[in-house]
Amino acid sequence: MSTSTATSPRKKATRQDNPDSSPLPGQVFSTRPMAGDAIYERILGAIMEHRLTPGTKLVEEKLAGIFGVNRTRVREVLARLAHEGLIATIPNRGAFVASPTPEEARNIFAARRLVEPALLRHLCENTRPEHIAQLRAHVEEEARARASNDRRAIIRLSGEFHIRIADMVDNPVMSKMMRELASLTCLIIVLYDSPTVPACTHDEHGEIIDAIAAGRTEDAVATMLEHLHHIEAVLDMSTPQGEDEDLEAMLGMV
C-alpha cells in the first residue's frame, strides 16, 4: 500500500537545524559502492531518526558521491522512496523529504487504527515465547535511549516496535505496509510534535506486551488503539497549511 504525501513542508529546514551540508547528516563519502537496498535502508534510517527532516532536498549527485554509486542507482532508490510516500519529487526542482499535511497525517493514523489491531489479533493467536522476549528486549533498548536522552534513537525505536510486531506475523505484505506507515509517522512527528509533550512512551509499549503475553487479545488491541490515539492527540496539527504559500520560499530555494 502506498500513502500519498504532500510536496510542501510545514516548516523550512535550515543549515542551523542541520549543520552538515551533505544530504545524509553525519555521513562520509564512501570508497566502496553500496547496493540499492543498503542505500535505501541508510536513507530510511536517517528519516526515521529525524536526521533527514521534512523538506530536505535529496541531490542525486551528492548521494551518488556519498554512497560511491552512479546516479542511476540513486534514482532507483529515490523512486522506491517516492512510491512509499517518504519523498516527493517536484518537476524541475528535484526530490525532497515529504511533508505530510494535517489531513494526510490524520489519514495515516486512521490507517494504523485499522491495520494494527488485525496484526495484534493474529500475533496473540500465534505468540511464541521468543516473540515476547524480543519485544521486551526492544522496550529495554527504548528505556536506555530515554535514559541517555537520545531523542533520535527514541523516535526510531518507537517506530520499530510496531514494525517488529508486524514482522512477527510473518506476512511480507503487512510488514511492508507497517514499515511505510511507521516511517510516515516519524515524518509527522518531526513536523507536528509538541516540544513539551512526548509523542510516544515506552510504558504503553510495555502494557501491550503484557497483554499479548497473557493472551488478553482485546486488552492488547484496546491498549494499542489508546496508544495510537495518544500519539495523535499530542501533536499540534491545529494550523492548516495554506494552498497559496510560496513553495520556493518554504523550501529555502530563494
Coordinates of N, CA and C in Angstrom, one line a residue:
M1 N 0.8 -1.2 0.0 CA 0.0 0.0 0.0 C 0.9 1.2 0.0
S2 N 0.6 2.2 -0.8 CA 1.3 3.4 -0.9 C 0.5 4.5 -0.3
T3 N 1.0 5.4 0.5 CA 0.3 6.5 1.1 C 0.8 7.8 0.5
S4 N -0.1 8.6 -0.1 CA 0.4 9.8 -0.7 C 0.7 10.9 0.3
T5 N 1.7 11.7 0.1 CA 2.0 12.8 1.0 C 2.1 14.1 0.2
A6 N 2.1 15.2 0.9 CA 2.1 16.5 0.2 C 3.6 16.8 -0.1
T7 N 3.7 17.7 -1.1 CA 5.0 18.1 -1.5 C 5.5 19.4 -0.9
S8 N 4.7 20.1 -0.1 CA 5.1 21.3 0.5 C 5.3 21.2 2.0
P9 N 6.5 21.4 2.6 CA 6.7 21.2 4.0 C 6.0 22.3 4.9
R10 N 5.7 21.9 6.1 CA 5.1 22.9 7.0 C 6.1 23.9 7.5
K11 N 7.4 23.4 7.6 CA 8.4 24.4 8.1 C 9.7 24.1 7.3
K12 N 10.5 25.1 7.2 CA 11.7 25.0 6.4 C 12.9 24.6 7.3
A13 N 13.6 23.6 6.8 CA 14.8 23.2 7.5 C 15.9 24.1 7.1
T14 N 16.7 24.5 8.1 CA 17.8 25.4 7.9 C 19.2 24.8 8.1
R15 N 20.3 25.4 7.7 CA 21.6 24.9 8.0 C 21.8 24.8 9.5
Q16 N 21.2 25.7 10.2 CA 21.4 25.7 11.7 C 20.8 24.4 12.3
D17 N 19.6 24.1 11.7 CA 18.9 22.8 12.2 C 19.8 21.6 11.8
N18 N 20.4 21.7 10.7 CA 21.2 20.6 10.2 C 22.6 21.1 9.6
P19 N 23.5 21.3 10.5 CA 24.8 22.0 10.1 C 25.6 21.2 9.0
D20 N 25.3 19.9 8.9 CA 26.0 19.1 7.9 C 25.4 19.4 6.5
S21 N 26.2 19.9 5.6 CA 25.7 20.2 4.3 C 25.4 19.1 3.4
S22 N 25.8 17.8 3.7 CA 25.5 16.7 2.9 C 24.1 16.3 3.1
P23 N 23.5 15.6 2.1 CA 22.1 15.2 2.3 C 21.8 14.1 3.3
L24 N 22.9 13.5 3.8 CA 22.8 12.5 4.8 C 23.6 13.0 6.0
P25 N 23.1 13.7 7.0 CA 23.9 14.2 8.0 C 24.8 13.2 8.7
G26 N 26.0 13.5 8.9 CA 26.9 12.6 9.6 C 27.6 11.6 8.8
Q27 N 27.2 11.5 7.5 CA 27.7 10.5 6.6 C 29.0 11.0 5.9
V28 N 29.9 10.1 5.5 CA 31.1 10.5 4.8 C 31.0 9.8 3.4
F29 N 31.8 10.3 2.5 CA 31.8 9.7 1.2 C 32.4 8.3 1.2
S30 N 31.7 7.4 0.5 CA 32.1 6.0 0.5 C 33.1 5.7 -0.6
T31 N 34.1 4.9 -0.3 CA 35.1 4.5 -1.3 C 34.6 3.2 -2.0
R32 N 33.6 2.5 -1.4 CA 33.1 1.3 -2.0 C 31.6 1.5 -2.3
P33 N 31.2 1.0 -3.5 CA 29.8 1.2 -3.9 C 28.9 0.4 -3.0
M34 N 27.7 1.0 -2.7 CA 26.7 0.3 -1.9 C 25.6 -0.2 -2.8
A35 N 25.0 -1.3 -2.4 CA 23.8 -1.9 -3.1 C 22.6 -1.0 -2.9
G36 N 21.6 -1.1 -3.8 CA 20.5 -0.3 -3.7 C 19.7 -0.4 -2.4
D37 N 19.6 -1.7 -1.9 CA 18.9 -1.9 -0.6 C 19.6 -1.3 0.5
A38 N 20.9 -1.3 0.5 CA 21.7 -0.7 1.6 C 21.5 0.8 1.6
I39 N 21.5 1.4 0.4 CA 21.3 2.9 0.3 C 19.9 3.2 0.8
Y40 N 18.9 2.4 0.4 CA 17.5 2.6 0.8 C 17.4 2.6 2.4
E41 N 18.0 1.6 3.0 CA 18.0 1.5 4.4 C 18.7 2.6 5.1
R42 N 19.8 3.1 4.5 CA 20.5 4.2 5.2 C 19.7 5.5 5.1
I43 N 19.0 5.8 4.0 CA 18.2 7.0 3.9 C 16.9 6.8 4.8
L44 N 16.3 5.6 4.7 CA 15.2 5.4 5.6 C 15.5 5.6 7.1
G45 N 16.7 5.1 7.5 CA 17.1 5.2 8.9 C 17.3 6.7 9.2
A46 N 17.8 7.5 8.3 CA 18.0 8.9 8.6 C 16.7 9.6 8.7
I47 N 15.7 9.2 7.9 CA 14.4 9.8 8.0 C 13.7 9.5 9.4
M48 N 13.8 8.2 9.7 CA 13.2 7.7 11.0 C 13.9 8.4 12.2
E49 N 15.1 8.7 12.1 CA 15.8 9.3 13.3 C 15.8 10.8 13.2
H50 N 15.1 11.4 12.2 CA 15.0 12.8 12.0 C 16.3 13.5 11.7
R51 N 17.3 12.8 11.2 CA 18.5 13.4 10.7 C 18.2 14.0 9.3
L52 N 17.3 13.4 8.6 CA 16.8 14.0 7.3 C 15.4 14.5 7.7
T53 N 15.2 15.8 7.7 CA 13.9 16.4 8.1 C 13.0 16.7 6.9
P54 N 11.7 16.8 7.1 CA 10.8 17.2 6.0 C 11.3 18.4 5.3
G55 N 11.2 18.3 3.9 CA 11.6 19.5 3.1 C 13.1 19.4 2.7
T56 N 13.9 18.5 3.3 CA 15.3 18.4 2.9 C 15.4 18.0 1.5
K57 N 16.2 18.7 0.7 CA 16.4 18.3 -0.7 C 17.4 17.2 -0.8
L58 N 17.1 16.1 -1.6 CA 18.0 15.0 -1.8 C 18.6 15.1 -3.2
V59 N 19.8 15.6 -3.2 CA 20.5 15.8 -4.5 C 21.2 14.5 -5.0
E60 N 20.8 14.1 -6.2 CA 21.3 12.8 -6.7 C 22.8 12.8 -6.8
E61 N 23.4 13.9 -7.3 CA 24.8 13.9 -7.4 C 25.6 13.7 -6.1
K62 N 25.1 14.4 -5.1 CA 25.7 14.3 -3.7 C 25.5 12.9 -3.2
L63 N 24.3 12.3 -3.3 CA 24.0 11.0 -2.8 C 24.9 10.0 -3.5
A64 N 25.1 10.1 -4.8 CA 25.9 9.2 -5.6 C 27.3 9.2 -5.1
G65 N 27.8 10.4 -4.8 CA 29.2 10.6 -4.2 C 29.3 10.0 -2.8
I66 N 28.3 10.2 -2.0 CA 28.3 9.6 -0.6 C 28.4 8.1 -0.6
F67 N 27.6 7.5 -1.5 CA 27.5 6.0 -1.5 C 28.4 5.4 -2.5
G68 N 29.1 6.1 -3.3 CA 30.0 5.6 -4.3 C 29.3 4.8 -5.4
V69 N 28.2 5.3 -5.8 CA 27.4 4.7 -6.9 C 27.1 5.7 -8.0
N70 N 26.6 5.2 -9.1 CA 26.2 6.1 -10.2 C 24.8 6.7 -9.8
R71 N 24.4 7.7 -10.6 CA 23.2 8.4 -10.3 C 21.9 7.5 -10.7
T72 N 22.1 6.6 -11.6 CA 21.0 5.7 -11.9 C 20.6 4.9 -10.7
R73 N 21.5 4.4 -9.9 CA 21.2 3.6 -8.7 C 20.5 4.5 -7.7
V74 N 21.0 5.7 -7.5 CA 20.4 6.6 -6.6 C 18.9 6.9 -7.0
R75 N 18.8 7.2 -8.4 CA 17.4 7.5 -8.9 C 16.5 6.3 -8.6
E76 N 16.9 5.1 -8.7 CA 16.1 3.9 -8.4 C 15.6 3.9 -7.0
V77 N 16.6 4.2 -6.1 CA 16.2 4.3 -4.6 C 15.2 5.4 -4.3
L78 N 15.5 6.6 -4.9 CA 14.5 7.7 -4.7 C 13.2 7.4 -5.2
A79 N 13.1 6.6 -6.4 CA 11.8 6.3 -6.9 C 11.1 5.3 -5.9
R80 N 11.8 4.4 -5.3 CA 11.2 3.5 -4.4 C 10.7 4.2 -3.1
L81 N 11.5 5.2 -2.6 CA 11.0 6.0 -1.5 C 9.8 6.9 -1.9
A82 N 9.8 7.4 -3.1 CA 8.7 8.2 -3.5 C 7.4 7.3 -3.6
H83 N 7.6 6.1 -4.1 CA 6.4 5.2 -4.2 C 5.8 4.9 -2.8
E84 N 6.7 4.9 -1.8 CA 6.2 4.7 -0.4 C 5.7 6.0 0.3
G85 N 5.8 7.1 -0.5 CA 5.3 8.4 0.1 C 6.3 9.1 1.0
L86 N 7.5 8.6 1.1 CA 8.5 9.2 2.0 C 9.3 10.4 1.4
I87 N 9.3 10.4 0.1 CA 9.9 11.6 -0.5 C 8.9 12.1 -1.6
A88 N 9.1 13.4 -2.0 CA 8.2 13.9 -3.0 C 9.1 14.5 -4.1
T89 N 8.8 14.2 -5.3 CA 9.6 14.7 -6.5 C 8.8 15.9 -7.1
I90 N 9.5 17.0 -7.3 CA 8.9 18.2 -7.9 C 9.6 18.4 -9.2
P91 N 8.8 18.5 -10.3 CA 9.4 18.7 -11.6 C 10.3 20.0 -11.6
N92 N 11.5 19.8 -12.2 CA 12.5 20.9 -12.3 C 13.0 21.4 -11.0
R93 N 12.7 20.7 -9.9 CA 13.2 21.1 -8.6 C 14.0 20.0 -8.0
G94 N 13.5 18.7 -8.1 CA 14.2 17.6 -7.5 C 13.4 16.8 -6.5
A95 N 14.1 16.1 -5.7 CA 13.4 15.2 -4.7 C 13.6 15.8 -3.3
F96 N 12.6 15.8 -2.5 CA 12.6 16.3 -1.2 C 11.9 15.3 -0.2
V97 N 12.4 15.3 1.0 CA 11.8 14.5 2.0 C 10.4 15.0 2.2
A98 N 9.4 14.1 2.2 CA 8.0 14.5 2.2 C 7.6 15.2 3.4
S99 N 6.5 16.0 3.3 CA 5.9 16.7 4.5 C 4.4 16.5 4.5
P100 N 3.9 15.5 5.2 CA 2.5 15.3 5.2 C 1.7 16.4 5.8
T101 N 0.6 16.7 5.1 CA -0.3 17.8 5.6 C -1.0 17.3 6.9
P102 N -1.7 18.1 7.6 CA -2.5 17.6 8.7 C -3.6 16.6 8.3
E103 N -4.2 16.8 7.2 CA -5.2 15.9 6.7 C -4.6 14.5 6.4
E104 N -3.4 14.5 5.7 CA -2.7 13.3 5.4 C -2.3 12.6 6.7
A105 N -1.8 13.4 7.7 CA -1.4 12.8 8.9 C -2.5 12.1 9.6
R106 N -3.7 12.7 9.6 CA -4.9 12.0 10.2 C -5.2 10.8 9.5
N107 N -5.1 10.8 8.2 CA -5.4 9.6 7.4 C -4.4 8.5 7.7
I108 N -3.2 8.8 7.9 CA -2.2 7.8 8.3 C -2.5 7.2 9.6
F109 N -2.9 8.0 10.6 CA -3.3 7.4 11.9 C -4.5 6.6 11.7
A110 N -5.5 7.0 10.9 CA -6.7 6.2 10.7 C -6.3 4.8 10.1
A111 N -5.4 4.8 9.1 CA -4.9 3.6 8.5 C -4.3 2.7 9.6
R112 N -3.5 3.3 10.5 CA -2.9 2.5 11.5 C -3.9 1.9 12.5
R113 N -5.0 2.6 12.7 CA -6.0 2.1 13.6 C -6.8 0.9 13.0
L114 N -6.7 0.8 11.7 CA -7.3 -0.4 11.0 C -6.3 -1.5 10.9
V115 N -5.1 -1.2 10.7 CA -4.1 -2.3 10.4 C -3.6 -2.9 11.7
E116 N -3.2 -2.1 12.7 CA -2.5 -2.7 13.9 C -3.4 -3.6 14.8
P117 N -4.7 -3.3 14.9 CA -5.5 -4.3 15.7 C -5.5 -5.7 15.0
A118 N -5.5 -5.7 13.7 CA -5.5 -7.0 13.0 C -4.2 -7.7 13.2
L119 N -3.1 -7.0 13.2 CA -1.8 -7.6 13.4 C -1.7 -8.2 14.8
L120 N -2.2 -7.4 15.8 CA -2.2 -7.9 17.2 C -3.0 -9.1 17.4
R121 N -4.2 -9.1 16.8 CA -5.1 -10.3 17.0 C -4.4 -11.6 16.4
H122 N -3.7 -11.4 15.3 CA -3.0 -12.6 14.7 C -1.9 -13.0 15.6
L123 N -1.1 -12.0 16.1 CA 0.1 -12.3 16.9 C -0.4 -13.0 18.2
C124 N -1.5 -12.5 18.8 CA -1.9 -13.1 20.1 C -2.3 -14.5 19.9
E125 N -2.8 -14.9 18.7 CA -3.2 -16.2 18.4 C -2.1 -17.2 18.1
N126 N -0.9 -16.5 17.8 CA 0.3 -17.3 17.4 C 1.5 -16.9 18.1
T127 N 1.4 -16.4 19.3 CA 2.5 -15.9 20.1 C 3.4 -17.1 20.5
R128 N 4.7 -16.9 20.4 CA 5.7 -17.8 20.9 C 6.6 -17.1 21.9
P129 N 7.2 -17.8 22.8 CA 8.0 -17.2 23.9 C 9.0 -16.3 23.4
E130 N 9.6 -16.6 22.3 CA 10.7 -15.8 21.7 C 10.1 -14.4 21.3
H131 N 8.9 -14.4 20.9 CA 8.3 -13.1 20.5 C 8.2 -12.2 21.7
I132 N 7.8 -12.7 22.8 CA 7.7 -11.8 24.0 C 9.1 -11.4 24.4
A133 N 10.0 -12.3 24.4 CA 11.4 -11.9 24.8 C 12.0 -10.9 23.9
Q134 N 11.7 -11.0 22.6 CA 12.3 -10.0 21.6 C 11.6 -8.6 21.9
L135 N 10.3 -8.6 22.1 CA 9.6 -7.3 22.3 C 10.1 -6.7 23.6
R136 N 10.2 -7.5 24.7 CA 10.7 -6.9 26.0 C 12.1 -6.4 25.8
A137 N 13.0 -7.1 25.1 CA 14.3 -6.6 24.9 C 14.3 -5.3 24.1
H138 N 13.4 -5.1 23.2 CA 13.3 -3.9 22.4 C 12.8 -2.7 23.3
V139 N 11.9 -3.0 24.2 CA 11.4 -2.0 25.2 C 12.6 -1.6 26.1
E140 N 13.4 -2.5 26.5 CA 14.6 -2.2 27.3 C 15.5 -1.3 26.6
E141 N 15.7 -1.5 25.3 CA 16.5 -0.6 24.5 C 15.9 0.8 24.4
E142 N 14.6 0.8 24.3 CA 13.9 2.1 24.3 C 14.2 2.9 25.6
A143 N 14.1 2.1 26.7 CA 14.4 2.8 28.0 C 15.8 3.3 28.2
R144 N 16.8 2.6 27.6 CA 18.1 3.1 27.6 C 18.3 4.3 26.8
A145 N 17.6 4.4 25.7 CA 17.7 5.6 24.9 C 17.1 6.8 25.6
R146 N 16.0 6.5 26.3 CA 15.3 7.6 27.1 C 16.2 8.0 28.2
A147 N 16.9 7.1 28.9 CA 17.8 7.4 30.0 C 18.9 8.3 29.6
S148 N 19.4 8.1 28.3 CA 20.5 8.9 27.8 C 20.0 10.1 27.0
N149 N 18.7 10.3 27.0 CA 18.1 11.4 26.3 C 18.5 11.5 24.8
D150 N 18.6 10.3 24.2 CA 18.9 10.2 22.8 C 17.6 10.2 22.0
R151 N 17.2 11.4 21.6 CA 15.9 11.6 21.0 C 15.8 10.9 19.7
R152 N 16.8 10.9 18.9 CA 16.8 10.3 17.6 C 16.6 8.8 17.7
A153 N 17.3 8.2 18.7 CA 17.1 6.7 18.9 C 15.7 6.4 19.5
I154 N 15.2 7.3 20.3 CA 13.9 7.1 20.9 C 12.8 7.1 19.8
I155 N 12.9 8.0 18.9 CA 11.9 8.1 17.8 C 12.0 6.8 16.9
R156 N 13.3 6.5 16.6 CA 13.5 5.3 15.7 C 13.0 4.0 16.3
L157 N 13.3 3.8 17.6 CA 13.0 2.6 18.3 C 11.5 2.5 18.5
S158 N 10.8 3.7 18.8 CA 9.4 3.7 19.0 C 8.7 3.2 17.7
G159 N 9.1 3.7 16.6 CA 8.6 3.2 15.3 C 8.9 1.7 15.0
E160 N 10.1 1.3 15.4 CA 10.5 -0.1 15.1 C 9.7 -1.1 16.0
F161 N 9.2 -0.6 17.1 CA 8.4 -1.5 18.0 C 7.2 -2.1 17.2
H162 N 6.6 -1.2 16.5 CA 5.4 -1.5 15.7 C 5.7 -2.4 14.5
I163 N 6.9 -2.1 13.9 CA 7.4 -2.9 12.8 C 7.7 -4.3 13.2
R164 N 8.3 -4.4 14.4 CA 8.6 -5.8 14.9 C 7.4 -6.6 15.1
I165 N 6.3 -6.0 15.6 CA 5.0 -6.7 15.7 C 4.6 -7.2 14.4
A166 N 4.6 -6.4 13.4 CA 4.2 -6.8 12.0 C 5.1 -7.9 11.5
D167 N 6.4 -7.8 11.7 CA 7.3 -8.9 11.2 C 7.0 -10.2 11.9
M168 N 6.5 -10.2 13.1 CA 6.2 -11.4 13.8 C 5.0 -12.2 13.3
V169 N 4.2 -11.4 12.6 CA 3.0 -12.0 11.9 C 3.4 -12.8 10.7
D170 N 4.6 -12.6 10.2 CA 5.2 -13.4 9.1 C 4.4 -13.2 7.8
N171 N 4.0 -12.0 7.5 CA 3.3 -11.7 6.3 C 4.0 -10.5 5.7
P172 N 4.8 -10.7 4.6 CA 5.6 -9.7 4.0 C 4.8 -8.5 3.6
V173 N 3.6 -8.7 3.1 CA 2.8 -7.5 2.7 C 2.4 -6.6 3.9
M174 N 2.0 -7.3 5.0 CA 1.7 -6.5 6.2 C 3.0 -5.8 6.8
S175 N 4.1 -6.5 6.7 CA 5.3 -5.9 7.2 C 5.7 -4.6 6.4
K176 N 5.5 -4.7 5.1 CA 5.8 -3.6 4.2 C 4.9 -2.4 4.5
M177 N 3.6 -2.8 4.7 CA 2.6 -1.7 5.0 C 2.9 -1.0 6.3
M178 N 3.3 -1.8 7.3 CA 3.6 -1.2 8.6 C 4.8 -0.4 8.6
R179 N 5.8 -0.9 7.8 CA 7.1 -0.1 7.7 C 6.8 1.3 7.1
E180 N 6.0 1.3 6.0 CA 5.6 2.6 5.4 C 4.9 3.5 6.4
L181 N 3.9 2.9 7.1 CA 3.1 3.8 8.0 C 4.0 4.3 9.1
A182 N 4.9 3.4 9.7 CA 5.7 3.9 10.8 C 6.7 5.0 10.3
S183 N 7.2 4.8 9.1 CA 8.2 5.8 8.6 C 7.4 7.2 8.4
L184 N 6.2 7.1 7.8 CA 5.5 8.3 7.6 C 5.1 9.0 8.9
T185 N 4.8 8.1 9.9 CA 4.5 8.7 11.3 C 5.7 9.5 11.8
C186 N 6.9 9.0 11.6 CA 8.1 9.7 12.0 C 8.2 11.1 11.4
L187 N 7.9 11.2 10.1 CA 7.8 12.5 9.5 C 6.8 13.4 10.1
I188 N 5.6 12.8 10.4 CA 4.6 13.6 11.0 C 5.0 14.1 12.4
I189 N 5.7 13.3 13.2 CA 6.1 13.7 14.5 C 7.1 14.9 14.4
V190 N 8.0 14.8 13.5 CA 9.0 15.9 13.4 C 8.3 17.2 12.9
L191 N 7.3 17.1 12.2 CA 6.5 18.3 11.7 C 5.6 18.9 12.8
Y192 N 4.9 18.0 13.5 CA 3.8 18.5 14.4 C 4.0 18.2 15.9
D193 N 5.2 17.7 16.3 CA 5.3 17.3 17.7 C 5.3 18.5 18.6
S194 N 4.6 18.4 19.7 CA 4.6 19.4 20.7 C 5.9 19.3 21.5
P195 N 6.7 20.3 21.6 CA 8.0 20.1 22.2 C 7.9 19.8 23.7
T196 N 6.8 20.1 24.4 CA 6.7 19.8 25.8 C 6.1 18.5 26.2
V197 N 5.6 17.8 25.1 CA 4.9 16.5 25.4 C 5.5 15.4 24.6
P198 N 5.9 14.3 25.2 CA 6.4 13.2 24.4 C 5.3 12.5 23.6
A199 N 5.6 12.2 22.4 CA 4.6 11.6 21.5 C 4.4 10.1 21.7
C200 N 5.4 9.5 22.3 CA 5.3 8.0 22.4 C 6.0 7.6 23.7
T201 N 5.4 6.8 24.5 CA 6.0 6.4 25.7 C 6.2 4.9 25.7
H202 N 7.4 4.4 26.2 CA 7.7 3.0 26.2 C 6.8 2.3 27.2
D203 N 6.2 3.0 28.2 CA 5.3 2.3 29.2 C 4.1 1.7 28.5
E204 N 3.6 2.5 27.5 CA 2.5 2.0 26.7 C 2.9 0.7 25.9
H205 N 4.1 0.7 25.4 CA 4.6 -0.5 24.7 C 4.6 -1.7 25.6
G206 N 5.1 -1.4 26.9 CA 5.2 -2.5 27.8 C 3.8 -3.1 28.2
E207 N 2.8 -2.2 28.3 CA 1.5 -2.7 28.6 C 0.9 -3.5 27.4
I208 N 1.3 -3.2 26.2 CA 0.8 -4.0 25.1 C 1.5 -5.4 25.1
I209 N 2.8 -5.4 25.5 CA 3.5 -6.7 25.6 C 2.8 -7.6 26.7
D210 N 2.5 -6.9 27.8 CA 1.9 -7.7 28.9 C 0.6 -8.3 28.5
A211 N -0.2 -7.6 27.7 CA -1.5 -8.2 27.3 C -1.3 -9.3 26.3
I212 N -0.3 -9.2 25.4 CA 0.0 -10.2 24.5 C 0.5 -11.5 25.2
A213 N 1.4 -11.3 26.2 CA 1.9 -12.4 26.9 C 0.9 -13.2 27.7
A214 N -0.1 -12.4 28.2 CA -1.2 -13.0 29.0 C -2.3 -13.6 28.1
G215 N -2.2 -13.4 26.8 CA -3.3 -13.9 25.9 C -4.5 -13.1 26.0
R216 N -4.4 -11.8 26.5 CA -5.6 -10.9 26.5 C -5.7 -10.1 25.2
T217 N -6.2 -10.8 24.2 CA -6.2 -10.2 22.9 C -6.9 -8.8 22.8
E218 N -8.1 -8.7 23.3 CA -8.8 -7.5 23.2 C -8.2 -6.4 24.1
D219 N -7.6 -6.8 25.2 CA -6.9 -5.8 26.0 C -5.7 -5.2 25.2
A220 N -5.0 -6.1 24.5 CA -3.9 -5.7 23.7 C -4.3 -4.7 22.6
V221 N -5.4 -5.1 22.0 CA -6.0 -4.2 20.9 C -6.4 -2.9 21.5
A222 N -7.1 -2.9 22.6 CA -7.6 -1.6 23.2 C -6.4 -0.7 23.6
T223 N -5.4 -1.4 24.2 CA -4.2 -0.6 24.6 C -3.5 0.0 23.4
M224 N -3.4 -0.8 22.3 CA -2.8 -0.2 21.1 C -3.5 0.9 20.5
L225 N -4.9 0.8 20.5 CA -5.7 1.9 19.9 C -5.6 3.2 20.8
E226 N -5.5 3.0 22.1 CA -5.3 4.1 23.0 C -3.9 4.7 22.8
H227 N -3.0 3.9 22.6 CA -1.6 4.3 22.3 C -1.5 5.2 21.1
L228 N -2.2 4.7 20.0 CA -2.2 5.5 18.8 C -2.9 6.8 18.9
H229 N -4.0 6.8 19.7 CA -4.8 8.0 19.9 C -3.9 9.0 20.7
H230 N -3.2 8.5 21.7 CA -2.3 9.4 22.5 C -1.3 10.1 21.6
I231 N -0.6 9.3 20.7 CA 0.4 9.9 19.8 C -0.2 11.0 19.0
E232 N -1.4 10.7 18.4 CA -2.0 11.7 17.5 C -2.5 12.9 18.3
A233 N -3.0 12.7 19.5 CA -3.6 13.7 20.3 C -2.6 14.8 20.7
V234 N -1.3 14.4 21.0 CA -0.4 15.4 21.5 C 0.3 16.1 20.4
L235 N 0.0 15.8 19.1 CA 0.6 16.5 18.0 C -0.2 17.8 17.8
D236 N 0.5 18.8 17.4 CA -0.1 20.1 17.1 C -0.4 20.3 15.6
M237 N -1.6 19.8 15.2 CA -2.0 19.9 13.8 C -3.1 20.9 13.6
S238 N -3.1 21.9 14.5 CA -4.2 22.9 14.5 C -4.1 24.0 13.4
T239 N -2.8 24.2 13.0 CA -2.6 25.2 12.0 C -2.6 24.6 10.6
P240 N -3.6 24.9 9.7 CA -3.6 24.3 8.4 C -2.6 25.0 7.5
Q241 N -2.1 24.2 6.5 CA -1.2 24.7 5.5 C -1.9 25.5 4.5
G242 N -1.4 26.6 4.1 CA -2.1 27.4 3.1 C -1.8 26.9 1.7
E243 N -2.9 27.0 0.8 CA -2.8 26.5 -0.5 C -1.9 27.4 -1.4
D244 N -1.8 28.7 -1.0 CA -1.1 29.6 -1.9 C 0.2 30.1 -1.3
E245 N 0.8 29.3 -0.4 CA 2.1 29.7 0.1 C 3.2 29.5 -0.9
D246 N 4.2 30.3 -0.7 CA 5.3 30.4 -1.7 C 6.2 29.1 -1.5
L247 N 6.0 28.1 -2.4 CA 6.7 26.8 -2.2 C 8.2 27.0 -2.2
E248 N 8.7 27.9 -3.1 CA 10.2 28.1 -3.2 C 10.7 28.7 -1.9
A249 N 10.0 29.6 -1.3 CA 10.5 30.2 -0.1 C 10.4 29.2 1.1
M250 N 9.4 28.3 1.1 CA 9.3 27.3 2.1 C 10.4 26.3 2.0
L251 N 10.8 26.0 0.8 CA 11.9 25.0 0.6 C 13.3 25.7 0.7
G252 N 13.3 27.0 1.0 CA 14.6 27.6 1.1 C 15.3 27.8 -0.3
M253 N 14.5 27.9 -1.4 CA 15.1 27.9 -2.7 C 15.3 29.4 -3.2
V254 N 14.8 30.3 -2.4 CA 15.0 31.8 -2.7 C 15.7 32.5 -1.6

